[in-house]
CSV table of C-alpha atoms in Angstrom, one decimal:
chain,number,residue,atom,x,y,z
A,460,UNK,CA,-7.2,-16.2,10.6
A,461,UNK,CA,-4.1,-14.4,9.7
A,462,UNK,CA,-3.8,-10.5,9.4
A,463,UNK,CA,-2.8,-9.7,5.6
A,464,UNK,CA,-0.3,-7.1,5.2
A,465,UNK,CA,1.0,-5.9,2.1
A,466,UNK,CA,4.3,-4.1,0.8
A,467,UNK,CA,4.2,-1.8,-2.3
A,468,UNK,CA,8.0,-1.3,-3.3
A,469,UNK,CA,8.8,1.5,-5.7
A,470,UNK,CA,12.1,0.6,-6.3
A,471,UNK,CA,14.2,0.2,-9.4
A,472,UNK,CA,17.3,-0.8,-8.6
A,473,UNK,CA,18.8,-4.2,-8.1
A,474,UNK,CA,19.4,-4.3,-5.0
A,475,UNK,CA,17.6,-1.5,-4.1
A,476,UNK,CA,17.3,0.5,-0.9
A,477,UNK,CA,13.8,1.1,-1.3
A,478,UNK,CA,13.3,-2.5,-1.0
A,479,UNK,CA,15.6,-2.6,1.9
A,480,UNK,CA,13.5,-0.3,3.8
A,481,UNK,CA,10.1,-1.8,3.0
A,482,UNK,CA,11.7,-5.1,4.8
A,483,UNK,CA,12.7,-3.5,7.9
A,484,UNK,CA,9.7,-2.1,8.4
A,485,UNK,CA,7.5,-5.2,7.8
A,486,UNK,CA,9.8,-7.3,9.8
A,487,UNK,CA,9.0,-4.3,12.6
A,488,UNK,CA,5.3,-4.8,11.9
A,489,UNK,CA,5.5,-8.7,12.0
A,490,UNK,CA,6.8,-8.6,15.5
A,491,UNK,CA,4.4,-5.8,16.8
A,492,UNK,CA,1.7,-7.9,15.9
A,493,UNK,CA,3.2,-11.2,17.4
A,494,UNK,CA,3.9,-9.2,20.5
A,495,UNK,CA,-0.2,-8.9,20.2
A,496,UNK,CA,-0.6,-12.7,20.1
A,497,UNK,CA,-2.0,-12.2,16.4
A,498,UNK,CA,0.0,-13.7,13.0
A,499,UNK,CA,0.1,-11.8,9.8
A,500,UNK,CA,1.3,-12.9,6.2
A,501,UNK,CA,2.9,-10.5,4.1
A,502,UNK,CA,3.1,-10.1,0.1
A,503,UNK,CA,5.7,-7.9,-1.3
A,504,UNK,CA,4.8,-5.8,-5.0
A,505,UNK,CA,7.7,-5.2,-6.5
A,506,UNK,CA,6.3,-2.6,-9.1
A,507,UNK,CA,9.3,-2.1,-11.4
A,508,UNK,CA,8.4,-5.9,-11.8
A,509,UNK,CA,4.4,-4.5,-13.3
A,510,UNK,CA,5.8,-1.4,-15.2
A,511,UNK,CA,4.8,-2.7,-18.3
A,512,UNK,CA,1.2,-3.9,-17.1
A,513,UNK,CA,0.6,-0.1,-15.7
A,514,UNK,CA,1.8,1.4,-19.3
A,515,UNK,CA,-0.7,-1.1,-20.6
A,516,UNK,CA,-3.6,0.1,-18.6
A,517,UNK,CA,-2.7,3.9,-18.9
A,518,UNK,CA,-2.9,3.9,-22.6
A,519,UNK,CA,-6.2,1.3,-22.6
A,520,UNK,CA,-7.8,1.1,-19.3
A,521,UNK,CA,-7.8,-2.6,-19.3
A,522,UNK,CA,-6.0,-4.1,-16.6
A,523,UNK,CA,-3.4,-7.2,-18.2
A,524,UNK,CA,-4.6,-10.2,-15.7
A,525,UNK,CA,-1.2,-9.6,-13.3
A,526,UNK,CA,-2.0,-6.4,-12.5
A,527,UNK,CA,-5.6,-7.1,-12.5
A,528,UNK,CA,-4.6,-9.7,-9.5
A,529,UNK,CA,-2.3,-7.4,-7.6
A,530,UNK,CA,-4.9,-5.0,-7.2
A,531,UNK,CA,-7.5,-7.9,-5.9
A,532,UNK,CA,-4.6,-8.9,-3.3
A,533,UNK,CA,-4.6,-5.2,-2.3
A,534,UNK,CA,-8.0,-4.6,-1.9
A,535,UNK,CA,-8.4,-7.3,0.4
A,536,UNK,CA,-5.1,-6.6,2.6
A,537,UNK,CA,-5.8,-5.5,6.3
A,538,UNK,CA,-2.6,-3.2,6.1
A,539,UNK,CA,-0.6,-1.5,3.7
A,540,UNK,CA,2.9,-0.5,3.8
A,541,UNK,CA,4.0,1.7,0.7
A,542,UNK,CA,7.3,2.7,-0.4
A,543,UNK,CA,9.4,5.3,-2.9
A,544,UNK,CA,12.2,6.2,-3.8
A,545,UNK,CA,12.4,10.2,-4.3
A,546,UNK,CA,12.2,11.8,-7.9
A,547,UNK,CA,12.1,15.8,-8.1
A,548,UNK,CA,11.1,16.0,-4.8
A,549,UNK,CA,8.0,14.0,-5.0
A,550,UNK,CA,7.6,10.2,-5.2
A,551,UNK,CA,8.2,8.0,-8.2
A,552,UNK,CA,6.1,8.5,-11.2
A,553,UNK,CA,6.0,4.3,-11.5
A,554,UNK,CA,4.4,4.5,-7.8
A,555,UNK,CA,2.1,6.7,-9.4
A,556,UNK,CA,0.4,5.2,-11.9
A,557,UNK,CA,0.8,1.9,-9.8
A,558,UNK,CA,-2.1,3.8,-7.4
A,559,UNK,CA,-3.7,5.6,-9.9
A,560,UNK,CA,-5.0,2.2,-11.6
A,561,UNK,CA,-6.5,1.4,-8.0
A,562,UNK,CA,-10.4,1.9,-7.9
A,563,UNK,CA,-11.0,5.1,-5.6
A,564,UNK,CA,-12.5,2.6,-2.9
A,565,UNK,CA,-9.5,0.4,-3.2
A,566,UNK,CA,-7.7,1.5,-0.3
A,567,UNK,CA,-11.0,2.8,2.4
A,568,UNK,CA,-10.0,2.5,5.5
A,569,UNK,CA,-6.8,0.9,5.1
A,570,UNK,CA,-4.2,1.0,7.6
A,571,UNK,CA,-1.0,2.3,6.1
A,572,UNK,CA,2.5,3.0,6.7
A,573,UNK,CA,4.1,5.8,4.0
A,574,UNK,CA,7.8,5.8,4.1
A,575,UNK,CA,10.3,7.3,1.3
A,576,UNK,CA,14.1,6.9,0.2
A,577,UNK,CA,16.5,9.6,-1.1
A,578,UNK,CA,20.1,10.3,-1.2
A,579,UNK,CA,19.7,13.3,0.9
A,580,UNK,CA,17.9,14.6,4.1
A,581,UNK,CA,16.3,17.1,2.2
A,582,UNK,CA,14.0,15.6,0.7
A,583,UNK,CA,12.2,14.5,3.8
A,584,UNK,CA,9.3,16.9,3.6
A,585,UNK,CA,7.9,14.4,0.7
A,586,UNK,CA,6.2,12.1,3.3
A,587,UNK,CA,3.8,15.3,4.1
A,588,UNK,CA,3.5,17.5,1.0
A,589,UNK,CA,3.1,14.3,-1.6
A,590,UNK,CA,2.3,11.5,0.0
A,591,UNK,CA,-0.1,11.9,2.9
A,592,UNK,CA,-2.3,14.0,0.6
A,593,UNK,CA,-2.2,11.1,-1.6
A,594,UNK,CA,-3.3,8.7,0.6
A,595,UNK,CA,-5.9,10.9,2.0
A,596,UNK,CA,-7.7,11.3,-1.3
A,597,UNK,CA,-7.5,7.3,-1.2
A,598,UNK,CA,-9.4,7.1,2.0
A,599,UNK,CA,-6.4,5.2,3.3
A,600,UNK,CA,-5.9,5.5,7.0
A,601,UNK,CA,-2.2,6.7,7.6
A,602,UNK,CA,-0.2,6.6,10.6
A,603,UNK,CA,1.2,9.3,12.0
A,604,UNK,CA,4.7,8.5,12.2
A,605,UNK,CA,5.8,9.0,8.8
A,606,UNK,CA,9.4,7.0,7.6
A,607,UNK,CA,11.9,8.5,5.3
A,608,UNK,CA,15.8,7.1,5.1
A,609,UNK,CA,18.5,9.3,3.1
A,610,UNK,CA,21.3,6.9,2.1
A,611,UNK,CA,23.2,7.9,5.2
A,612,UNK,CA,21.2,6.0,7.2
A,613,UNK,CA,22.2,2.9,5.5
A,614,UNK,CA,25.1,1.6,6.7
A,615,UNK,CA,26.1,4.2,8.9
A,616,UNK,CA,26.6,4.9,12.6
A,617,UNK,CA,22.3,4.9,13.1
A,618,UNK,CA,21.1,7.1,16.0
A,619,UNK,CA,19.8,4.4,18.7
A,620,UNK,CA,16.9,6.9,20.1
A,621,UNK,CA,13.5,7.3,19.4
A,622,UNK,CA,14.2,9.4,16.4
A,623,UNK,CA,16.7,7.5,14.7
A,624,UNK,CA,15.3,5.3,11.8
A,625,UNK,CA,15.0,2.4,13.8
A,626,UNK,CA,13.0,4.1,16.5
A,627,UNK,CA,11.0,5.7,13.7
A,628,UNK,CA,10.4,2.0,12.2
A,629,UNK,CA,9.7,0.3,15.4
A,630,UNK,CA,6.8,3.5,16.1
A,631,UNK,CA,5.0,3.2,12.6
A,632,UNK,CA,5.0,-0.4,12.9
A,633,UNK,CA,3.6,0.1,16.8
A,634,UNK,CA,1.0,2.4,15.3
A,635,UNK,CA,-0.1,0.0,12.0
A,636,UNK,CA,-0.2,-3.4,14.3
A,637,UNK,CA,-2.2,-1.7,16.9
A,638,UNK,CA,-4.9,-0.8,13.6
A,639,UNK,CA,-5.0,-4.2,12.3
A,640,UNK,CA,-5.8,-6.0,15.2
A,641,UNK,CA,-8.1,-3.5,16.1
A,642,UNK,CA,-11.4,-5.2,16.8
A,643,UNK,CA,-15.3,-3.4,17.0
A,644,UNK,CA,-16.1,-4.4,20.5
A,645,UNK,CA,-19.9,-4.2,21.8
A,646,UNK,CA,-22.9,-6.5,22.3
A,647,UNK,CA,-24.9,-7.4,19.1
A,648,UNK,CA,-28.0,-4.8,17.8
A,649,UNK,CA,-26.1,-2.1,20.1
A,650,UNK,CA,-23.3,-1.7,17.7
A,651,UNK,CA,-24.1,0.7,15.0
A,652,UNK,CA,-23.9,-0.6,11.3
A,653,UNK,CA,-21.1,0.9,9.2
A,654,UNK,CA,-22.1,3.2,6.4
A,655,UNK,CA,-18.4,3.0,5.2
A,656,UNK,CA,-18.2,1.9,1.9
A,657,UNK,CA,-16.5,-1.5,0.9
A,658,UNK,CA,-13.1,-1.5,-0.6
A,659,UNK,CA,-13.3,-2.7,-4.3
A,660,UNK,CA,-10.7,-4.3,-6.7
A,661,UNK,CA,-12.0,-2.3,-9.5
A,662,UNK,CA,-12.0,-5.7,-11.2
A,663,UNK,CA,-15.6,-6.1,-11.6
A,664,UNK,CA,-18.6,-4.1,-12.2
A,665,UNK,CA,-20.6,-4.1,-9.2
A,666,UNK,CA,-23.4,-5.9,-9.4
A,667,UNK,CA,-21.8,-8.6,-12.0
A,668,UNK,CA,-20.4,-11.8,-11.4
A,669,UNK,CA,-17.8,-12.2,-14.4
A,670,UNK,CA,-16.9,-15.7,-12.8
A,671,UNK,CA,-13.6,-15.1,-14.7
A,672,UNK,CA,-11.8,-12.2,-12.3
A,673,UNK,CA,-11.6,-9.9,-15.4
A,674,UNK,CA,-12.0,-6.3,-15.5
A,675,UNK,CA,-15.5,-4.1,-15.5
A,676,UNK,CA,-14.3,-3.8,-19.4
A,677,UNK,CA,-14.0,-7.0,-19.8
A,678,UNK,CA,-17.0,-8.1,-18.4
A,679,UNK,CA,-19.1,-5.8,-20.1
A,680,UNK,CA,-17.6,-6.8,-23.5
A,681,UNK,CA,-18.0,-10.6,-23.1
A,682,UNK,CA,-21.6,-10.6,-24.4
A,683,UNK,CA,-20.1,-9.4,-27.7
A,684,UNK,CA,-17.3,-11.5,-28.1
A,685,UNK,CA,-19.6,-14.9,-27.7
C-alpha cells in the first residue's frame, strides 16, 4: 500500500511561490521515499481555493462538504508538508483558520515538514517562533530541518551546499521519508500497545456512524430534520 503524503499550500497568488516551494519539496520527498523501495501518492490543498468554505465554518461551525472532505483526506495522510507565505511576520491568517477547523487530534503524530516564503531573509525566524509552536499544540511530529525561501532564492545563483535551499529541501525530505516508512518492529504480545490517541477528521461524533460523512453538527441534527 502507498504512503499518503499531503501538501497544504498557503498561497494566493497565481503563480505563486509558495506553491513553487511546496513542489520541490514533495518531489524531494517522493524520491527519498523511492530511494527506500516504498511509493507514496501526494494530494496538493490549495487553500486560497477553500477560503470561502473556512469563512463559512468560522462564522457557523459547520463544515461545507469540501472542506469537510479535505480535512478526512488529512487526517488519514501518513505525512504532512505545510506551507506559507509570510504576513507581519507570522504565517498567513488563511493558513490559519485552514488549521484551526482541524479537530485537535487531526494531526497526532503526524510527520510534517513546515517551510515558509517571504520576500526577505528576515523573516526566517517564523519557522520557530510561529510555526513549530503551532504544530506542537497539534501533536504533529515536526522535523527538525525547518525550510524557508526569501524570493532570492528563486531564480538566483542557489548555494549548492548543505545549507543552500536545495540542501535544506533534500534534508527535511530525508528526515519526513525516513518517519513514514518507519515501521514498529518486534514479535507479537512483546510489543506494547499504543495509548496514543487516534487522529480524527472532526467529521463525526465519535461513537456515531452518520453513514453520510457529515459533520458532528450535522449528525446530531438529523433526527430533527426527519
Amino acid at each position: 500500500m502507498n504512503r499518503r503524503l499531503i501538501v497544504v499550500t498557503g498561497g494566493l497568488s497565481q503563480p505563486s511561490s509558495t506553491r513553487l516551494l511546496s513542489d520541490r519539496i514533495a518531489d524531494a520527498v517522493i524520491a527519498a521515499i523511492g530511494a527506500r523501495c516504498e511509493a507514496v501518492d501526494v494530494e496538493v490543498v490549495e487553500l486560497r481555493e477553500l477560503a470561502g468554505d473556512l469563512a463559512t465554518i468560522m462564522t457557523t461551525q459547520i463544515p461545507t462538504p469540501a472542506l469537510a472532505e479535505v480535512r478526512e483526506r488529512v487526517s488519514r495522510a501518513d505525512g504532512l508538508i505545510a506551507v506559507t507565505p509570510v504576513f507581519t511576520a507570522s504565517y498567513s491568517g488563511l493558513f490559519k483558520m485552514f488549521f484551526d477547523a482541524l479537530d485537535t487530534d487531526a494531526l497526532r503524530g503526524m510527520p510534517t515538514i513546515i517551510a515558509a516564503t517571504a520576500g526577505s531573509a528576515r523573516h526566517s525566524l517564523v519557522l520557530d517562533h510561529a510555526m513549530r509552536p503551532l504544530f506542537a499544540f497539534l501533536s504533529a511530529v515536526v522535523v527538525p530541518t525547518g525550510i524557508f525561501a526569501a524570493t532570492e532564492d528563486f531564480g538566483g545563483v542557489e548555494s549548492t551546499g548543505e545549507e543552500g535551499l536545495s540542501g535544506r529541501i533534500r534534508r527535511a525530505a530525508d528526515e519526513l521519508a525516513a518517519l513514514m516508512v518507519a515501521e514498529t518492529v518486534g514479535v507479537d504480545g512483546f510489543v506494547p500497545t499504543s495509548t496514543t490517541r487516534p487522529r480524527r477528521s472532526g467529521n463525526t461524533v465519535p461513537g456515531v456512524s452518520s453513514g453520510t460523512g457529515g459533520s458532528a453538527f450535522e449528525v446530531l441534527l438529523q433526527p430533527h430534520l426527519k
